[in-house]
Amino acid sequence: MKEINGFCASPGLALGRIVTVERHYSASGRTVSAPGREAALFEAAALLAQDEIASLAHRAASEEGDIFIFQREILNDHGLLSTILRYIDAGEGAAAAVEQAANLYAEKLRAVPDDYISHRAGDVLDACHRVVSILDGRPRERVHLKEPSILVSDELMPSDLVSLDKSLILGIAISAGSAQSHCSIIARTYGIPALVLCGEELLSLPAGMLCALDAGEGVLVAEPDEATIARFSHRISISHRVSMEAEKLRRTPCISKDGIQINLLGNCGGPQDIAAAIAAGAEGVGLLRSEFLFLGDRLPDEEEQFRFYRDCLLAAGGRPVTIRTLDIGADKSVAGVSESREENPALGLRGMRLSLAKPHLLHTQLAALLRAAIYGDLHIMFPMVTTAQDLDEAFAVLDQVREALTARGADFRAELPVGCMIETPAAALMAEELAPKVDFFSIGTNDLTQYTLAADRLNPAVARYFDPHAPALQKLIKMTLAAAEDAGIPVSVCGEAAAAPETALLYAMLGVRKLSMAAVSISDVKLRLNDALIRSV
């Protein structure tokens, strides 16, 4: 026997023979024509790739189909397209130009200090790899399964999985990869055991070898002996019974032992995350980040934003979706927005402050949101609010947008819920003044904790001070809840702390009735709250 260690992307057990999925290929034999012809070849290949991606989305289950909305939009991205055409003008062939531009774009995304955005690099590469395969005349499907198997590869993409019968995928082991990639999300959605970062040794295993996979423990056993086979078979049988109980839990509401119902929502970044959250049991989206749209080579126009928000609402299938307006500052570079780095960006021009300082950004975003709102239950949320004046100015822009849309005869929803985030001590202390102006509050515990306790959540030197259970933080949450109750508006918590079962229970005991978190945390939180006695204190 040989053990290969990796990191868990989706827990579970598997016992079966491996099928190797090859990604590397030779680029030899390419010829390069004049730039005009290469540009035409690229444009034709990109159109065909978009058609194929649309077909994949149509064939896919709802939980994964929306992943391809993003990939299709990537192939319309102005920054990526202009980079590809520049390479072609410089003498590169179309296929090589796409490869170079895709790698450049992916590296830019990987450098962004935000897990959701950085892990979207794989989707860029997946979409562009399809274009390259078309240009090179290669088939786009890399694997065909004839029997239940464990997939082994250097890297898997959503397009590698979507055409496969999920019942034939016993498990996944990847030499590189990421636990936050879309393939990992698909694996978690379907309960497929998956390991990532297994190293190059994994790729030396021959196809057809019998392997035992324990993704939860981070190990793949090659050529297991009879005792190991028997042990895994027994554990898999028990796991199947547990999975049936988990599916039952997913389909039931979150209600404590003393009858208090808590709404569990998803923190998402796009249509694909929304699909995964709903598959995990989310009742809607408590926080949808809009930042990704603004990290390209140019600012997204109203039409681009409209399409993205519309796709998010459609992915939610009528469930509520709370979209946070641009929450970005001097800590991230944004084309056409960032001017200079600030000494202390956490206390600088970020969130609502940035939007009010550059009202054309807010105007364009609100116009796109109001237009998209006719496709679903959209709620708008303003971040980094510290004063009542912030809200007054934001609502003034919203009124201007309504007038502008009416004047041009656009279809839009004029009235919809609008709320703000409580993520600074100032906002919590002024909650009584803020509450009558909005339709809901959402407490962002990440920032509220670091601002209250003066502890940077990303600085390990002060990690012991960053405590989401701190008495000072609880007092501010209680003040916020009291002000919301007096105004008759709901309150949710959308910070990362809501994903920890014990912290979620604390917030529920304080009186919070809506919690928003990553999809992977929903079942654990629901299990803890269903088994608890909750009382407001």
XYZ file of C-alpha atoms in Angstrom:
537
model
C 0.000 0.000 0.000
C 1.014 3.596 -0.588
C -0.555 6.618 1.110
C -0.773 9.968 -0.663
C -1.784 12.960 1.425
C -3.764 16.010 0.339
C -6.230 18.598 1.619
C -9.933 17.995 1.936
C -12.128 19.859 -0.568
C -15.214 17.717 0.050
C -15.366 15.115 2.840
C -16.317 11.512 2.257
C -15.138 8.014 1.440
C -14.609 6.155 -1.828
C -13.295 2.790 -2.928
C -12.702 2.115 -6.610
C -10.374 2.185 -9.582
C -8.907 5.419 -10.837
C -9.402 7.116 -14.193
C -6.716 9.643 -15.102
C -7.865 12.896 -16.669
C -5.113 14.442 -18.774
C -4.924 18.211 -19.188
C -1.477 18.701 -20.709
C -1.228 18.635 -24.468
C 1.256 19.541 -27.176
C 1.006 22.892 -28.919
C 3.290 21.769 -31.761
C 2.155 22.046 -35.344
C 0.477 25.431 -35.022
C 0.843 27.835 -37.920
C 0.437 31.585 -37.669
C -1.350 33.604 -40.350
C -1.606 37.361 -40.770
C -2.980 39.207 -37.705
C -6.277 39.965 -39.421
C -6.937 36.299 -40.150
C -5.817 35.221 -36.662
C -8.203 37.776 -35.140
C -11.042 36.428 -37.278
C -10.212 32.853 -36.261
C -10.228 33.873 -32.610
C -13.579 35.655 -32.881
C -15.162 32.643 -34.579
C -13.738 30.262 -31.956
C -14.935 32.505 -29.116
C -18.473 32.534 -30.533
C -18.476 28.740 -30.878
C -17.106 28.410 -27.329
C -19.920 30.601 -25.998
C -22.470 28.424 -27.806
C -20.911 25.283 -26.300
C -20.860 26.827 -22.827
C -24.528 27.777 -23.194
C -25.248 24.183 -24.203
C -23.411 22.914 -21.119
C -25.445 25.240 -18.916
C -28.647 23.941 -20.511
C -27.627 20.292 -19.998
C -26.368 20.823 -16.470
C -28.370 20.449 -13.299
C -29.564 23.727 -11.817
C -27.002 23.517 -8.995
C -24.090 23.719 -11.422
C -25.459 25.232 -14.616
C -25.063 28.805 -13.444
C -21.315 28.345 -13.158
C -21.213 28.617 -16.936
C -22.975 31.975 -16.931
C -19.756 33.410 -15.533
C -17.627 31.569 -18.089
C -19.784 32.834 -20.933
C -19.489 36.404 -19.651
C -15.711 36.057 -19.366
C -15.524 35.548 -23.116
C -17.279 38.919 -23.505
C -14.956 40.713 -21.101
C -13.523 43.812 -22.770
C -10.223 43.660 -20.888
C -9.563 40.021 -21.794
C -10.597 40.471 -25.434
C -8.461 43.563 -25.927
C -5.437 41.792 -24.423
C -5.884 38.828 -26.760
C -6.132 41.113 -29.791
C -3.020 43.026 -28.714
C -1.045 39.762 -28.620
C -2.378 38.878 -32.065
C -1.417 42.314 -33.431
C 2.080 41.712 -32.025
C 2.396 38.579 -34.160
C 1.119 35.771 -31.928
C -1.196 33.101 -33.289
C -4.768 33.146 -31.987
C -4.346 30.064 -29.764
C -1.112 31.313 -28.192
C -2.632 34.770 -27.699
C -5.596 33.307 -25.831
C -3.292 31.214 -23.638
C -1.083 34.157 -22.734
C -3.968 36.529 -22.070
C -5.816 33.921 -19.999
C -2.754 33.255 -17.862
C -2.211 36.987 -17.368
C -5.868 37.542 -16.428
C -5.872 34.529 -14.112
C -2.718 35.679 -12.343
C -4.288 39.085 -11.786
C -7.299 37.440 -10.162
C -5.120 35.159 -8.026
C -3.327 38.233 -6.682
C -6.533 39.772 -5.324
C -6.663 39.308 -1.510
C -10.203 37.944 -1.610
C -10.735 34.181 -1.706
C -13.871 34.309 -3.813
C -12.303 36.480 -6.499
C -8.868 34.847 -6.526
C -10.360 31.389 -7.012
C -12.303 32.528 -10.081
C -9.020 32.308 -11.980
C -9.809 28.660 -12.736
C -13.009 29.613 -14.521
C -11.137 32.063 -16.726
C -8.687 29.311 -17.675
C -11.509 26.826 -18.276
C -13.385 29.137 -20.654
C -10.220 30.139 -22.506
C -8.986 26.532 -22.710
C -12.182 25.749 -24.613
C -11.384 28.485 -27.128
C -7.828 27.174 -27.522
C -9.104 23.617 -28.040
C -11.415 24.848 -30.785
C -8.551 26.707 -32.471
C -6.319 23.622 -32.220
C -9.064 21.298 -33.463
C -9.076 19.176 -30.285
C -12.138 17.605 -28.607
C -13.381 19.499 -25.571
C -14.426 16.497 -23.461
C -11.413 14.916 -21.777
C -12.939 11.937 -20.001
C -15.589 9.265 -20.520
C -16.618 7.048 -17.622
C -17.920 3.544 -18.228
C -18.127 2.476 -14.576
C -17.957 4.065 -11.111
C -14.442 5.501 -10.769
C -12.182 7.860 -8.846
C -11.011 10.742 -11.026
C -7.322 11.671 -10.795
C -5.857 14.747 -12.482
C -3.453 17.645 -12.132
C -6.450 19.984 -12.217
C -10.157 19.613 -12.937
C -12.465 22.271 -14.332
C -16.265 22.560 -14.199
C -16.470 21.621 -17.883
C -14.694 18.352 -17.053
C -17.476 17.351 -14.677
C -20.679 18.776 -16.081
C -21.079 16.240 -18.887
C -20.411 13.254 -16.621
C -22.951 11.115 -14.831
C -22.320 12.123 -11.201
C -23.354 8.649 -10.045
C -20.224 7.304 -11.762
C -17.865 9.654 -9.887
C -16.894 7.879 -6.673
C -14.324 10.483 -5.714
C -11.834 13.048 -6.953
C -8.103 13.473 -6.250
C -6.192 16.412 -7.715
C -2.462 17.075 -7.557
C -2.990 20.871 -7.479
C -6.378 22.598 -7.295
C -8.147 24.496 -4.532
C -10.850 23.779 -1.992
C -12.655 26.918 -3.223
C -12.620 26.101 -6.940
C -15.881 25.501 -8.724
C -15.051 21.822 -9.114
C -14.694 21.620 -5.348
C -18.004 23.433 -4.975
C -19.658 20.960 -7.350
C -18.113 18.072 -5.406
C -19.483 19.406 -2.109
C -22.879 20.065 -3.695
C -23.176 16.444 -4.820
C -21.410 14.924 -1.825
C -18.505 13.633 -3.923
C -15.362 13.046 -1.806
C -12.526 15.230 -3.099
C -8.874 15.848 -2.266
C -6.764 18.699 -3.609
C -3.058 19.563 -3.412
C -2.017 15.893 -3.418
C 1.291 16.616 -5.170
C 2.955 15.205 -8.278
C 3.204 11.703 -6.771
C -0.526 11.309 -7.402
C -0.018 11.564 -11.165
C 2.346 8.584 -11.171
C -0.469 6.180 -10.258
C -1.474 4.077 -13.276
C -5.032 4.224 -14.600
C -7.159 1.330 -13.350
C -5.379 1.000 -10.011
C -7.652 0.238 -7.041
C -7.588 3.069 -4.471
C -9.315 3.922 -1.204
C -10.049 7.599 -0.605
C -10.726 9.201 2.782
C -11.107 12.860 1.848
C -12.036 13.933 5.371
C -8.699 12.629 6.667
C -6.857 13.921 3.607
C -5.486 10.600 2.378
C -5.682 8.356 -0.690
C -4.503 4.752 -0.251
C -3.171 3.178 -3.455
C -3.452 -0.614 -3.769
C -5.123 -1.160 -0.367
C -4.795 -4.571 1.279
C -7.808 -6.765 2.093
C -8.154 -5.423 5.644
C -8.210 -1.828 4.371
C -10.742 -2.732 1.689
C -13.008 -4.356 4.276
C -12.674 -1.361 6.617
C -13.512 1.138 3.887
C -16.463 -0.909 2.666
C -17.936 -0.953 6.176
C -17.378 2.784 6.684
C -18.911 3.602 3.283
C -22.040 1.629 4.209
C -22.400 3.614 7.425
C -21.703 6.860 5.561
C -24.558 6.213 3.141
C -26.991 5.994 6.057
C -25.614 9.229 7.513
C -25.958 10.942 4.111
C -29.641 10.062 4.003
C -30.090 11.787 7.368
C -28.143 14.820 6.102
C -30.398 15.105 3.055
C -33.410 15.021 5.336
C -31.842 17.827 7.393
C -31.196 19.907 4.264
C -34.861 19.822 3.322
C -36.200 20.801 6.738
C -36.379 24.347 8.170
C -34.079 25.486 10.962
C -36.219 25.450 14.103
C -34.815 25.214 17.622
C -36.102 22.839 20.280
C -38.130 25.664 21.799
C -39.765 26.485 18.465
C -37.760 29.506 17.297
C -37.177 29.577 13.543
C -33.907 30.925 12.157
C -33.572 31.782 8.475
C -30.268 30.495 7.062
C -29.029 32.344 3.992
C -25.954 32.173 1.758
C -22.983 34.511 1.330
C -22.300 34.484 -2.411
C -20.334 36.159 -5.156
C -22.257 35.154 -8.281
C -24.855 32.841 -9.850
C -22.725 29.729 -9.347
C -22.388 30.354 -5.604
C -26.115 30.992 -5.340
C -26.834 27.609 -6.915
C -24.465 25.911 -4.450
C -26.015 27.733 -1.477
C -29.550 26.757 -2.449
C -28.425 23.164 -2.980
C -27.035 23.260 0.566
C -30.379 24.410 1.985
C -30.099 28.209 1.955
C -33.424 30.034 1.922
C -31.974 32.879 -0.079
C -28.892 35.089 -0.331
C -28.092 37.294 2.645
C -25.010 38.847 1.042
C -24.067 38.987 -2.613
C -20.755 40.768 -3.192
C -20.647 42.947 -6.294
C -16.896 43.648 -6.117
C -15.812 41.073 -8.687
C -17.325 43.097 -11.514
C -15.037 46.022 -10.736
C -11.664 44.259 -10.739
C -11.088 44.067 -14.473
C -9.171 46.469 -16.703
C -12.118 48.861 -16.864
C -15.264 49.727 -14.979
C -18.312 47.639 -15.909
C -21.038 49.619 -17.637
C -24.694 49.522 -16.676
C -25.536 46.777 -19.158
C -22.818 44.434 -17.892
C -23.898 44.967 -14.308
C -27.557 44.500 -15.229
C -26.869 41.118 -16.861
C -24.872 39.920 -13.860
C -27.510 40.953 -11.295
C -30.275 39.491 -13.469
C -28.453 36.160 -13.698
C -28.007 36.138 -9.928
C -31.716 36.689 -9.361
C -32.646 33.992 -11.868
C -30.254 31.575 -10.175
C -32.072 32.199 -6.877
C -35.375 31.051 -8.365
C -37.530 33.663 -6.633
C -35.735 33.514 -3.292
C -34.588 36.824 -1.776
C -31.188 38.103 -2.870
C -29.491 40.935 -0.963
C -26.884 42.633 -3.139
C -24.322 44.827 -1.440
C -23.282 47.884 -3.415
C -19.599 48.329 -4.199
C -17.599 47.654 -1.040
C -14.046 48.357 -2.023
C -11.370 50.809 -1.003
C -7.746 51.801 -1.310
C -6.585 48.314 -0.323
C -7.573 47.053 -3.801
C -6.738 48.602 -7.148
C -9.752 49.333 -9.335
C -9.395 50.714 -12.839
C -10.803 54.221 -13.064
C -11.455 54.389 -9.313
C -8.297 53.967 -7.266
C -6.168 57.086 -7.055
C -3.487 56.320 -4.482
C -2.924 53.864 -1.702
C -3.971 55.092 1.719
C -1.868 54.696 4.833
C -4.747 52.948 6.613
C -7.317 51.759 4.034
C -9.530 50.121 6.685
C -10.217 53.621 8.027
C -10.211 55.357 4.675
C -12.328 55.930 1.595
C -14.105 52.598 1.280
C -17.603 51.203 0.913
C -20.358 53.812 0.944
C -17.787 56.557 1.388
C -16.158 55.722 -1.938
C -19.520 55.455 -3.713
C -20.616 58.864 -2.425
C -17.253 60.399 -3.318
C -17.696 59.073 -6.876
C -21.490 59.233 -7.340
C -21.330 58.171 -10.986
C -20.297 54.701 -9.743
C -23.293 54.487 -7.439
C -25.653 55.912 -10.060
C -24.646 53.296 -12.643
C -24.827 50.442 -10.148
C -28.224 51.444 -8.769
C -29.624 51.808 -12.298
C -28.500 48.275 -13.130
C -29.922 46.943 -9.855
C -33.334 48.576 -10.302
C -33.558 47.220 -13.840
C -32.557 43.718 -12.728
C -35.045 43.784 -9.846
C -37.932 42.896 -12.158
C -36.412 39.394 -12.424
C -36.557 38.458 -8.748
C -36.748 39.432 -5.098
C -33.880 41.921 -4.937
C -32.819 43.774 -1.797
C -30.163 46.515 -1.974
C -27.681 46.963 0.872
C -25.355 49.914 1.498
C -21.996 49.050 3.170
C -19.758 51.013 5.536
C -22.470 53.396 6.741
C -21.425 55.450 9.773
C -23.857 58.380 9.818
C -27.447 59.202 8.964
C -26.074 61.622 6.382
C -24.494 58.669 4.529
C -27.947 57.170 4.099
C -29.603 60.463 3.175
C -27.056 61.027 0.406
C -27.349 57.443 -0.846
C -31.145 57.655 -1.004
C -30.858 60.977 -2.838
C -28.811 59.220 -5.539
C -31.395 56.423 -5.610
C -34.141 58.992 -6.245
C -32.102 60.504 -9.069
C -31.688 57.071 -10.623
C -35.442 56.413 -10.492
C -36.084 59.724 -12.261
C -33.461 59.004 -14.913
C -34.803 55.516 -15.636
C -38.350 56.850 -15.882
C -37.246 59.608 -18.250
C -35.652 57.149 -20.653
C -38.573 54.702 -20.494
C -36.623 51.817 -18.992
C -38.304 48.828 -17.352
C -37.407 48.755 -13.664
C -38.777 48.219 -10.183
C -39.062 51.550 -8.413
C -39.784 50.237 -4.923
C -37.773 47.483 -3.291
C -36.242 46.842 0.145
C -33.157 48.938 0.866
C -31.028 48.382 3.947
C -27.609 49.107 5.356
C -24.802 47.230 7.026
C -23.953 47.719 10.663
C -20.215 47.148 10.628
C -18.824 50.040 12.630
C -19.358 50.959 16.288
C -20.672 54.322 15.040
C -23.443 52.626 13.067
C -24.430 50.450 16.046
C -24.435 53.450 18.393
C -26.572 55.398 15.897
C -28.865 52.467 15.088
C -31.900 54.284 16.533
C -31.404 57.089 13.994
C -30.577 54.764 11.096
C -33.369 52.217 11.557
C -36.326 54.457 10.527
C -34.563 55.249 7.249
C -34.095 51.666 6.003
C -36.002 48.421 5.505
C -33.457 46.131 7.188
C -30.113 45.921 8.956
C -27.335 43.441 8.224
C -24.556 43.128 10.799
C -21.126 42.581 9.259
C -19.325 40.934 12.148
C -15.940 40.842 10.390
C -15.519 44.604 10.379
C -17.648 45.286 13.455
C -15.378 43.014 15.483
C -12.117 44.492 14.225
C -13.276 48.095 14.590
C -14.742 47.512 18.047
C -11.720 45.646 19.412
C -9.061 47.533 17.401
C -7.753 44.194 16.099
C -6.982 43.647 12.422
C -8.622 40.335 11.565
C -5.807 39.537 9.118
C -2.985 40.185 11.596
C -1.982 37.000 13.463
C -0.160 39.055 16.088
C -3.490 40.312 17.454
C -5.562 37.216 16.707
C -6.414 36.679 20.380
C -8.070 40.106 20.472
C -10.281 39.381 17.465
C -13.105 37.696 19.381
C -16.622 37.530 17.865
C -17.914 36.563 21.349
C -16.499 39.674 23.047
C -18.873 41.361 25.539
C -18.341 44.737 23.847
C -19.445 43.272 20.525
C -22.500 41.661 22.128
C -23.541 45.022 23.555
C -23.394 46.651 20.135
C -25.404 43.816 18.588
C -28.042 44.166 21.318
C -28.280 47.902 20.655
C -28.740 47.232 16.954
C -31.422 44.603 17.585
C -33.311 46.898 19.982
C -33.318 49.770 17.497
C -34.474 47.452 14.709
C -37.281 46.058 16.862
C -38.515 49.566 17.682
C -38.532 50.421 13.968
C -40.107 47.091 12.976
C -37.312 46.009 10.626
C -35.460 42.649 10.427
C -31.794 42.094 11.262
C -29.407 39.537 9.796
C -25.781 38.672 10.501
C -23.655 38.128 7.393
C -20.120 38.067 8.806
C -17.951 34.947 8.803
C -18.670 34.377 12.494
C -22.210 33.278 11.581
C -20.703 30.165 9.970
C -19.355 28.877 13.304
C -22.127 26.810 14.965
C -21.437 28.010 18.509
C -21.174 31.650 17.462
C -24.330 31.309 15.395
C -26.053 29.993 18.514
C -24.803 32.989 20.513
C -26.238 35.408 17.939
C -29.533 33.514 17.917
C -29.692 33.751 21.704
C -29.104 37.496 21.443
C -32.154 37.724 19.189
C -30.828 37.448 15.628
C -33.259 35.506 13.424
C -31.392 35.604 10.106
C -27.874 34.256 9.599
C -25.959 34.336 6.320
C -22.895 32.185 5.663
C -20.934 30.182 3.095
C -22.900 27.265 1.676
C -20.563 24.667 3.163
C -21.415 25.809 6.719
C -25.208 25.740 6.485
C -25.785 22.118 7.487
C -23.513 22.290 10.566
C -25.157 25.498 11.770
C -28.636 24.095 11.187
C -27.781 20.912 13.072
C -26.533 22.924 16.063
C -29.490 25.319 16.164
C -32.073 22.567 15.695
C -30.657 20.885 18.794
C -30.588 24.052 20.928
C -32.824 25.962 23.288
C -32.791 29.604 22.180
C -33.914 32.556 24.230
C -33.408 36.295 23.734
C -31.261 37.895 26.429
